[in-house]
């Protein structure tokens, strides 16, 4: 009977420990989501080979600041934040200016597939706002569970911007490029141009220089 009473009296303690551990796990996860990070890509545009470049925000797009195609802008400095909607998806925000400091949502344009930044009102209308997260090794930015669907697309200004090609339409794009002659006699100005794109992955560089898996203070094997 004494043993039975001891077991019963220990139950609240056990429950309390489990609840504390669960709360700690949630706090650790929230800390990792709120850790600020920059984005870089390895991109080869010329004979110099791949270059690790910063991703920057300007004029509503996420640009790649490559030495061969400089794209000045505000360095992406973002973190994960729950997007306010019924779906309760993990969204992504970033500063877009320092003075005055301004914060924008990061989303994918439903028509162009380009990664864009803007106010919450600008994210409405069917654009993809998430869920954003990280890859299994926590090194790469992921959207809808994948880190492998991002591409760099050359813009009209000859600079490169980041797009999300979740449906493969950019990589499967066809059309006329600048040096291809039309067989139907159409004028050059009326022919669609072939998109110039390159595959890429967006690397998460934590603002304070430590890998995401160490944010909670313990190394995971």
mmCIF file of N, CA and C in Angstrom, residues 59-178:
data_model
loop_
_atom_site.group_PDB
_atom_site.id
_atom_site.type_symbol
_atom_site.label_atom_id
_atom_site.label_comp_id
_atom_site.label_asym_id
_atom_site.label_seq_id
_atom_site.Cartn_x
_atom_site.Cartn_y
_atom_site.Cartn_z
ATOM 1 N N UNK A 59 12.999 46.959 -55.049
ATOM 2 C CA UNK A 59 11.940 47.079 -56.063
ATOM 3 C C UNK A 59 11.051 45.843 -56.124
ATOM 4 N N UNK A 60 10.760 45.266 -54.969
ATOM 5 C CA UNK A 60 9.798 44.174 -54.915
ATOM 6 C C UNK A 60 10.319 42.801 -55.257
ATOM 7 N N UNK A 61 11.637 42.645 -55.505
ATOM 8 C CA UNK A 61 12.177 41.342 -55.884
ATOM 9 C C UNK A 61 13.379 40.970 -55.024
ATOM 10 N N UNK A 62 13.723 39.680 -55.071
ATOM 11 C CA UNK A 62 14.918 39.167 -54.410
ATOM 12 C C UNK A 62 15.995 38.989 -55.474
ATOM 13 N N UNK A 63 17.044 39.817 -55.400
ATOM 14 C CA UNK A 63 18.089 39.859 -56.422
ATOM 15 C C UNK A 63 19.349 39.153 -55.953
ATOM 16 N N UNK A 64 20.180 38.782 -56.925
ATOM 17 C CA UNK A 64 21.480 38.178 -56.648
ATOM 18 C C UNK A 64 22.555 39.196 -57.002
ATOM 19 N N UNK A 65 23.318 39.602 -56.018
ATOM 20 C CA UNK A 65 24.348 40.624 -56.228
ATOM 21 C C UNK A 65 25.653 39.946 -56.655
ATOM 22 N N UNK A 66 25.747 39.618 -57.941
ATOM 23 C CA UNK A 66 26.898 38.900 -58.508
ATOM 24 C C UNK A 66 27.890 39.899 -59.089
ATOM 25 N N UNK A 67 29.207 39.682 -58.942
ATOM 26 C CA UNK A 67 30.196 40.623 -59.490
ATOM 27 C C UNK A 67 30.039 40.867 -60.982
ATOM 28 N N UNK A 68 29.583 39.851 -61.726
ATOM 29 C CA UNK A 68 29.409 40.004 -63.167
ATOM 30 C C UNK A 68 28.092 40.676 -63.522
ATOM 31 N N UNK A 69 27.194 40.771 -62.561
ATOM 32 C CA UNK A 69 25.897 41.426 -62.779
ATOM 33 C C UNK A 69 25.456 42.051 -61.464
ATOM 34 N N UNK A 70 26.130 43.127 -61.030
ATOM 35 C CA UNK A 70 25.847 43.726 -59.721
ATOM 36 C C UNK A 70 24.388 44.163 -59.580
ATOM 37 N N UNK A 71 23.833 43.880 -58.416
ATOM 38 C CA UNK A 71 22.445 44.268 -58.129
ATOM 39 C C UNK A 71 22.398 44.851 -56.723
ATOM 40 N N UNK A 72 22.690 46.136 -56.580
ATOM 41 C CA UNK A 72 22.670 46.759 -55.250
ATOM 42 C C UNK A 72 21.268 46.704 -54.638
ATOM 43 N N UNK A 73 21.220 46.523 -53.351
ATOM 44 C CA UNK A 73 19.945 46.488 -52.649
ATOM 45 C C UNK A 73 20.189 46.273 -51.170
ATOM 46 N N UNK A 74 19.115 46.069 -50.428
ATOM 47 C CA UNK A 74 19.242 45.828 -48.986
ATOM 48 C C UNK A 74 19.461 44.345 -48.762
ATOM 49 N N UNK A 75 20.549 44.005 -48.089
ATOM 50 C CA UNK A 75 20.868 42.596 -47.848
ATOM 51 C C UNK A 75 19.712 41.915 -47.108
ATOM 52 N N UNK A 76 19.282 40.774 -47.654
ATOM 53 C CA UNK A 76 18.219 40.014 -47.000
ATOM 54 C C UNK A 76 18.620 39.727 -45.554
ATOM 55 N N UNK A 77 17.773 40.157 -44.632
ATOM 56 C CA UNK A 77 17.970 39.892 -43.206
ATOM 57 C C UNK A 77 16.609 39.508 -42.652
ATOM 58 N N UNK A 78 16.341 38.219 -42.649
ATOM 59 C CA UNK A 78 14.985 37.793 -42.334
ATOM 60 C C UNK A 78 14.905 36.721 -41.268
ATOM 61 N N UNK A 79 13.670 36.343 -40.956
ATOM 62 C CA UNK A 79 13.400 35.265 -40.019
ATOM 63 C C UNK A 79 11.996 34.757 -40.285
ATOM 64 N N UNK A 80 11.682 33.625 -39.683
ATOM 65 C CA UNK A 80 10.374 33.011 -39.871
ATOM 66 C C UNK A 80 9.365 33.636 -38.915
ATOM 67 N N UNK A 81 8.136 33.787 -39.420
ATOM 68 C CA UNK A 81 7.094 34.418 -38.616
ATOM 69 C C UNK A 81 5.752 33.874 -39.092
ATOM 70 N N UNK A 82 4.901 33.512 -38.159
ATOM 71 C CA UNK A 82 3.613 32.926 -38.522
ATOM 72 C C UNK A 82 2.785 33.914 -39.339
ATOM 73 N N UNK A 83 2.370 33.477 -40.535
ATOM 74 C CA UNK A 83 1.568 34.348 -41.399
ATOM 75 C C UNK A 83 0.133 34.375 -40.882
ATOM 76 N N UNK A 84 -0.454 35.567 -40.712
ATOM 77 C CA UNK A 84 -1.804 35.672 -40.145
ATOM 78 C C UNK A 84 -2.887 35.230 -41.134
ATOM 79 N N UNK A 85 -3.283 33.983 -41.025
ATOM 80 C CA UNK A 85 -4.354 33.446 -41.868
ATOM 81 C C UNK A 85 -4.911 32.198 -41.201
ATOM 82 N N UNK A 86 -6.015 31.690 -41.736
ATOM 83 C CA UNK A 86 -6.611 30.488 -41.169
ATOM 84 C C UNK A 86 -5.688 29.288 -41.317
ATOM 85 N N UNK A 87 -4.874 29.281 -42.375
ATOM 86 C CA UNK A 87 -3.981 28.150 -42.620
ATOM 87 C C UNK A 87 -2.868 28.053 -41.589
ATOM 88 N N UNK A 88 -2.549 29.173 -40.913
ATOM 89 C CA UNK A 88 -1.490 29.182 -39.900
ATOM 90 C C UNK A 88 -0.185 28.614 -40.452
ATOM 91 N N UNK A 89 0.245 29.143 -41.590
ATOM 92 C CA UNK A 89 1.499 28.716 -42.198
ATOM 93 C C UNK A 89 2.665 29.540 -41.669
ATOM 94 N N UNK A 90 3.834 28.915 -41.614
ATOM 95 C CA UNK A 90 5.027 29.642 -41.211
ATOM 96 C C UNK A 90 5.463 30.528 -42.374
ATOM 97 N N UNK A 91 5.424 31.835 -42.155
ATOM 98 C CA UNK A 91 5.801 32.787 -43.190
ATOM 99 C C UNK A 91 7.248 33.214 -43.044
ATOM 100 N N UNK A 92 7.642 34.174 -43.880
ATOM 101 C CA UNK A 92 9.013 34.671 -43.880
ATOM 102 C C UNK A 92 8.976 36.185 -44.033
ATOM 103 N N UNK A 93 9.719 36.875 -43.187
ATOM 104 C CA UNK A 93 9.791 38.335 -43.254
ATOM 105 C C UNK A 93 11.251 38.755 -43.338
ATOM 106 N N UNK A 94 11.477 39.973 -43.843
ATOM 107 C CA UNK A 94 12.838 40.508 -43.907
ATOM 108 C C UNK A 94 12.790 42.022 -43.851
ATOM 109 N N UNK A 95 13.853 42.594 -43.304
ATOM 110 C CA UNK A 95 14.027 44.038 -43.417
ATOM 111 C C UNK A 95 14.326 44.370 -44.873
ATOM 112 N N UNK A 96 13.771 45.486 -45.335
ATOM 113 C CA UNK A 96 14.029 45.934 -46.706
ATOM 114 C C UNK A 96 14.724 47.288 -46.730
ATOM 115 N N UNK A 97 14.880 47.893 -45.564
ATOM 116 C CA UNK A 97 15.630 49.144 -45.440
ATOM 117 C C UNK A 97 16.062 49.295 -43.987
ATOM 118 N N UNK A 98 17.133 50.078 -43.790
ATOM 119 C CA UNK A 98 17.657 50.279 -42.437
ATOM 120 C C UNK A 98 17.225 51.610 -41.838
ATOM 121 N N UNK A 99 17.068 52.620 -42.672
ATOM 122 C CA UNK A 99 16.740 53.957 -42.179
ATOM 123 C C UNK A 99 15.755 54.636 -43.134
ATOM 124 N N UNK A 100 14.462 54.624 -42.801
ATOM 125 C CA UNK A 100 13.909 54.017 -41.586
ATOM 126 C C UNK A 100 13.801 52.501 -41.737
ATOM 127 N N UNK A 101 13.830 51.752 -40.632
ATOM 128 C CA UNK A 101 13.693 50.303 -40.726
ATOM 129 C C UNK A 101 12.302 49.924 -41.218
ATOM 130 N N UNK A 102 12.251 49.060 -42.205
ATOM 131 C CA UNK A 102 10.970 48.620 -42.764
ATOM 132 C C UNK A 102 11.009 47.111 -42.945
ATOM 133 N N UNK A 103 9.887 46.469 -42.664
ATOM 134 C CA UNK A 103 9.785 45.019 -42.705
ATOM 135 C C UNK A 103 8.752 44.617 -43.751
ATOM 136 N N UNK A 104 9.080 43.624 -44.568
ATOM 137 C CA UNK A 104 8.167 43.124 -45.600
ATOM 138 C C UNK A 104 7.987 41.618 -45.474
ATOM 139 N N UNK A 105 6.855 41.153 -45.990
ATOM 140 C CA UNK A 105 6.646 39.721 -46.147
ATOM 141 C C UNK A 105 7.355 39.254 -47.420
ATOM 142 N N UNK A 106 7.841 38.018 -47.402
ATOM 143 C CA UNK A 106 8.452 37.402 -48.575
ATOM 144 C C UNK A 106 7.456 36.387 -49.127
ATOM 145 N N UNK A 107 7.188 36.455 -50.425
ATOM 146 C CA UNK A 107 6.198 35.553 -51.015
ATOM 147 C C UNK A 107 6.532 35.283 -52.480
ATOM 148 N N UNK A 108 5.817 34.341 -53.081
ATOM 149 C CA UNK A 108 6.030 33.976 -54.483
ATOM 150 C C UNK A 108 4.857 34.474 -55.308
ATOM 151 N N UNK A 109 5.160 35.247 -56.338
ATOM 152 C CA UNK A 109 4.124 35.762 -57.221
ATOM 153 C C UNK A 109 3.462 34.611 -57.983
ATOM 154 N N UNK A 110 2.142 34.554 -57.954
ATOM 155 C CA UNK A 110 1.418 33.439 -58.563
ATOM 156 C C UNK A 110 1.523 33.416 -60.081
ATOM 157 N N UNK A 111 1.824 34.544 -60.699
ATOM 158 C CA UNK A 111 1.907 34.604 -62.161
ATOM 159 C C UNK A 111 3.340 34.470 -62.677
ATOM 160 N N UNK A 112 4.248 35.246 -62.118
ATOM 161 C CA UNK A 112 5.629 35.250 -62.612
ATOM 162 C C UNK A 112 6.518 34.230 -61.912
ATOM 163 N N UNK A 113 6.081 33.733 -60.761
ATOM 164 C CA UNK A 113 6.862 32.811 -59.922
ATOM 165 C C UNK A 113 8.080 33.474 -59.287
ATOM 166 N N UNK A 114 8.230 34.780 -59.434
ATOM 167 C CA UNK A 114 9.362 35.474 -58.835
ATOM 168 C C UNK A 114 9.163 35.605 -57.325
ATOM 169 N N UNK A 115 10.273 35.538 -56.583
ATOM 170 C CA UNK A 115 10.221 35.815 -55.153
ATOM 171 C C UNK A 115 10.058 37.317 -54.979
ATOM 172 N N UNK A 116 9.040 37.716 -54.246
ATOM 173 C CA UNK A 116 8.752 39.134 -54.067
ATOM 174 C C UNK A 116 8.717 39.501 -52.585
ATOM 175 N N UNK A 117 8.759 40.800 -52.335
ATOM 176 C CA UNK A 117 8.582 41.284 -50.968
ATOM 177 C C UNK A 117 7.570 42.424 -50.992
ATOM 178 N N UNK A 118 6.783 42.529 -49.932
ATOM 179 C CA UNK A 118 5.773 43.577 -49.885
ATOM 180 C C UNK A 118 4.970 43.529 -48.598
ATOM 181 N N UNK A 119 3.984 44.407 -48.522
ATOM 182 C CA UNK A 119 3.098 44.452 -47.358
ATOM 183 C C UNK A 119 2.172 43.239 -47.367
ATOM 184 N N UNK A 120 1.449 43.044 -46.276
ATOM 185 C CA UNK A 120 0.523 41.915 -46.235
ATOM 186 C C UNK A 120 -0.541 42.056 -47.316
ATOM 187 N N UNK A 121 -0.990 43.277 -47.566
ATOM 188 C CA UNK A 121 -1.993 43.492 -48.612
ATOM 189 C C UNK A 121 -1.478 43.017 -49.967
ATOM 190 N N UNK A 122 -0.181 43.189 -50.204
ATOM 191 C CA UNK A 122 0.395 42.766 -51.481
ATOM 192 C C UNK A 122 0.535 41.254 -51.591
ATOM 193 N N UNK A 123 0.485 40.557 -50.458
ATOM 194 C CA UNK A 123 0.593 39.097 -50.504
ATOM 195 C C UNK A 123 -0.736 38.427 -50.828
ATOM 196 N N UNK A 124 -1.830 39.174 -50.753
ATOM 197 C CA UNK A 124 -3.152 38.606 -51.000
ATOM 198 C C UNK A 124 -3.383 38.395 -52.489
ATOM 199 N N UNK A 125 -4.372 37.552 -52.808
ATOM 200 C CA UNK A 125 -4.709 37.344 -54.211
ATOM 201 C C UNK A 125 -4.185 36.046 -54.784
ATOM 202 N N UNK A 126 -3.886 35.083 -53.929
ATOM 203 C CA UNK A 126 -3.464 33.777 -54.427
ATOM 204 C C UNK A 126 -1.973 33.556 -54.500
ATOM 205 N N UNK A 127 -1.182 34.504 -54.015
ATOM 206 C CA UNK A 127 0.269 34.317 -54.015
ATOM 207 C C UNK A 127 0.657 33.287 -52.948
ATOM 208 N N UNK A 128 1.823 32.686 -53.111
ATOM 209 C CA UNK A 128 2.304 31.680 -52.162
ATOM 210 C C UNK A 128 3.049 32.358 -51.024
ATOM 211 N N UNK A 129 2.519 32.243 -49.816
ATOM 212 C CA UNK A 129 3.118 32.901 -48.648
ATOM 213 C C UNK A 129 3.825 31.913 -47.724
ATOM 214 N N UNK A 130 3.778 30.625 -48.049
ATOM 215 C CA UNK A 130 4.414 29.618 -47.221
ATOM 216 C C UNK A 130 3.835 28.241 -47.519
ATOM 217 N N UNK A 131 4.189 27.252 -46.716
ATOM 218 C CA UNK A 131 5.048 27.366 -45.540
ATOM 219 C C UNK A 131 6.541 27.406 -45.880
ATOM 220 N N UNK A 132 7.236 28.371 -45.285
ATOM 221 C CA UNK A 132 8.685 28.453 -45.391
ATOM 222 C C UNK A 132 9.305 27.670 -44.233
ATOM 223 N N UNK A 133 10.479 27.136 -44.476
ATOM 224 C CA UNK A 133 11.210 26.466 -43.398
ATOM 225 C C UNK A 133 12.646 26.279 -43.846
ATOM 226 N N UNK A 134 13.305 25.279 -43.298
ATOM 227 C CA UNK A 134 14.678 24.983 -43.698
ATOM 228 C C UNK A 134 14.788 23.517 -44.080
ATOM 229 N N UNK A 135 15.895 23.168 -44.768
ATOM 230 C CA UNK A 135 16.135 21.791 -45.177
ATOM 231 C C UNK A 135 16.427 20.921 -43.956
ATOM 232 N N UNK A 136 16.501 19.607 -44.174
ATOM 233 C CA UNK A 136 16.738 18.694 -43.058
ATOM 234 C C UNK A 136 18.042 18.991 -42.326
ATOM 235 N N UNK A 137 19.074 19.430 -43.073
ATOM 236 C CA UNK A 137 20.342 19.763 -42.425
ATOM 237 C C UNK A 137 20.386 21.213 -41.950
ATOM 238 N N UNK A 138 19.283 21.932 -42.152
ATOM 239 C CA UNK A 138 19.087 23.305 -41.670
ATOM 240 C C UNK A 138 19.984 24.340 -42.358
ATOM 241 N N UNK A 139 20.627 23.962 -43.461
ATOM 242 C CA UNK A 139 21.525 24.887 -44.140
ATOM 243 C C UNK A 139 20.832 25.722 -45.212
ATOM 244 N N UNK A 140 19.739 25.215 -45.765
ATOM 245 C CA UNK A 140 19.131 25.829 -46.940
ATOM 246 C C UNK A 140 17.708 26.281 -46.661
ATOM 247 N N UNK A 141 17.297 27.341 -47.337
ATOM 248 C CA UNK A 141 15.914 27.801 -47.249
ATOM 249 C C UNK A 141 15.018 26.841 -48.019
ATOM 250 N N UNK A 142 13.880 26.513 -47.441
ATOM 251 C CA UNK A 142 12.939 25.598 -48.084
ATOM 252 C C UNK A 142 11.555 26.234 -48.143
ATOM 253 N N UNK A 143 10.837 25.896 -49.197
ATOM 254 C CA UNK A 143 9.452 26.331 -49.360
ATOM 255 C C UNK A 143 8.623 25.119 -49.737
ATOM 256 N N UNK A 144 7.507 24.954 -49.064
ATOM 257 C CA UNK A 144 6.630 23.805 -49.284
ATOM 258 C C UNK A 144 7.410 22.500 -49.167
ATOM 259 N N UNK A 145 8.360 22.464 -48.231
ATOM 260 C CA UNK A 145 9.101 21.245 -47.944
ATOM 261 C C UNK A 145 10.279 20.956 -48.846
ATOM 262 N N UNK A 146 10.586 21.837 -49.796
ATOM 263 C CA UNK A 146 11.684 21.585 -50.732
ATOM 264 C C UNK A 146 12.648 22.761 -50.787
ATOM 265 N N UNK A 147 13.950 22.437 -50.876
ATOM 266 C CA UNK A 147 14.963 23.477 -51.049
ATOM 267 C C UNK A 147 15.530 23.472 -52.462
ATOM 268 N N UNK A 148 14.960 22.623 -53.344
ATOM 269 C CA UNK A 148 15.561 22.390 -54.660
ATOM 270 C C UNK A 148 14.776 22.990 -55.824
ATOM 271 N N UNK A 149 13.791 23.826 -55.548
ATOM 272 C CA UNK A 149 12.960 24.357 -56.624
ATOM 273 C C UNK A 149 13.239 25.823 -56.941
ATOM 274 N N UNK A 150 14.267 26.388 -56.341
ATOM 275 C CA UNK A 150 14.603 27.784 -56.617
ATOM 276 C C UNK A 150 15.478 27.879 -57.866
ATOM 277 N N UNK A 151 15.270 28.937 -58.638
ATOM 278 C CA UNK A 151 16.081 29.186 -59.834
ATOM 279 C C UNK A 151 16.410 30.674 -59.916
ATOM 280 N N UNK A 152 17.516 30.969 -60.590
ATOM 281 C CA UNK A 152 17.866 32.357 -60.896
ATOM 282 C C UNK A 152 17.393 32.648 -62.313
ATOM 283 N N UNK A 153 16.707 33.760 -62.498
ATOM 284 C CA UNK A 153 16.171 34.124 -63.813
ATOM 285 C C UNK A 153 16.725 35.487 -64.217
ATOM 286 N N UNK A 154 17.290 35.560 -65.414
ATOM 287 C CA UNK A 154 17.818 36.835 -65.894
ATOM 288 C C UNK A 154 16.667 37.776 -66.242
ATOM 289 N N UNK A 155 16.755 38.999 -65.759
ATOM 290 C CA UNK A 155 15.721 39.995 -66.002
ATOM 291 C C UNK A 155 16.096 40.886 -67.187
ATOM 292 N N UNK A 156 15.184 41.754 -67.573
ATOM 293 C CA UNK A 156 15.424 42.619 -68.725
ATOM 294 C C UNK A 156 16.608 43.549 -68.514
ATOM 295 N N UNK A 157 16.899 43.877 -67.271
ATOM 296 C CA UNK A 157 18.038 44.758 -66.984
ATOM 297 C C UNK A 157 19.361 43.995 -66.917
ATOM 298 N N UNK A 158 19.329 42.701 -67.300
ATOM 299 C CA UNK A 158 20.507 41.827 -67.330
ATOM 300 C C UNK A 158 20.987 41.426 -65.937
ATOM 301 N N UNK A 159 20.220 41.763 -64.926
ATOM 302 C CA UNK A 159 20.530 41.301 -63.579
ATOM 303 C C UNK A 159 19.717 40.034 -63.305
ATOM 304 N N UNK A 160 20.102 39.326 -62.259
ATOM 305 C CA UNK A 160 19.470 38.046 -61.965
ATOM 306 C C UNK A 160 18.650 38.122 -60.678
ATOM 307 N N UNK A 161 17.433 37.596 -60.751
ATOM 308 C CA UNK A 161 16.530 37.573 -59.599
ATOM 309 C C UNK A 161 16.130 36.131 -59.306
ATOM 310 N N UNK A 162 15.661 35.902 -58.094
ATOM 311 C CA UNK A 162 15.322 34.548 -57.653
ATOM 312 C C UNK A 162 13.842 34.267 -57.874
ATOM 313 N N UNK A 163 13.563 33.067 -58.363
ATOM 314 C CA UNK A 163 12.183 32.622 -58.572
ATOM 315 C C UNK A 163 12.000 31.254 -57.926
ATOM 316 N N UNK A 164 10.733 30.908 -57.716
ATOM 317 C CA UNK A 164 10.381 29.590 -57.182
ATOM 318 C C UNK A 164 9.679 28.826 -58.291
ATOM 319 N N UNK A 165 10.292 27.754 -58.767
ATOM 320 C CA UNK A 165 9.760 26.996 -59.898
ATOM 321 C C UNK A 165 9.126 25.699 -59.420
ATOM 322 N N UNK A 166 8.170 25.829 -58.528
ATOM 323 C CA UNK A 166 7.546 24.660 -57.939
ATOM 324 C C UNK A 166 6.833 23.768 -58.932
ATOM 325 N N UNK A 167 6.303 24.343 -60.009
ATOM 326 C CA UNK A 167 5.591 23.536 -61.002
ATOM 327 C C UNK A 167 6.465 23.184 -62.203
ATOM 328 N N UNK A 168 7.730 23.607 -62.204
ATOM 329 C CA UNK A 168 8.649 23.273 -63.292
ATOM 330 C C UNK A 168 8.457 24.065 -64.562
ATOM 331 N N UNK A 169 7.574 25.063 -64.554
ATOM 332 C CA UNK A 169 7.267 25.790 -65.787
ATOM 333 C C UNK A 169 8.443 26.628 -66.283
ATOM 334 N N UNK A 170 9.251 27.161 -65.373
ATOM 335 C CA UNK A 170 10.401 27.959 -65.800
ATOM 336 C C UNK A 170 11.452 27.060 -66.429
ATOM 337 N N UNK A 171 11.738 25.931 -65.792
ATOM 338 C CA UNK A 171 12.757 25.026 -66.315
ATOM 339 C C UNK A 171 12.325 24.350 -67.605
ATOM 340 N N UNK A 172 11.023 24.302 -67.839
ATOM 341 C CA UNK A 172 10.517 23.701 -69.068
ATOM 342 C C UNK A 172 10.169 24.746 -70.116
ATOM 343 N N UNK A 173 10.527 26.009 -69.855
ATOM 344 C CA UNK A 173 10.131 27.092 -70.755
ATOM 345 C C UNK A 173 10.729 26.903 -72.139
ATOM 346 N N UNK A 174 9.937 27.221 -73.149
ATOM 347 C CA UNK A 174 10.388 27.169 -74.535
ATOM 348 C C UNK A 174 10.045 28.485 -75.196
ATOM 349 N N UNK A 175 10.628 28.723 -76.343
ATOM 350 C CA UNK A 175 10.368 29.975 -77.050
ATOM 351 C C UNK A 175 11.575 30.372 -77.850
ATOM 352 N N UNK A 176 11.535 31.562 -78.407
ATOM 353 C CA UNK A 176 12.625 32.046 -79.239
ATOM 354 C C UNK A 176 13.617 32.820 -78.405
ATOM 355 N N UNK A 177 14.905 32.513 -78.615
ATOM 356 C CA UNK A 177 15.898 33.354 -77.993
ATOM 357 C C UNK A 177 16.361 34.388 -79.012
ATOM 358 N N UNK A 178 17.285 35.251 -78.631
ATOM 359 C CA UNK A 178 17.664 36.379 -79.478
ATOM 360 C C UNK A 178 18.314 35.973 -80.786
#
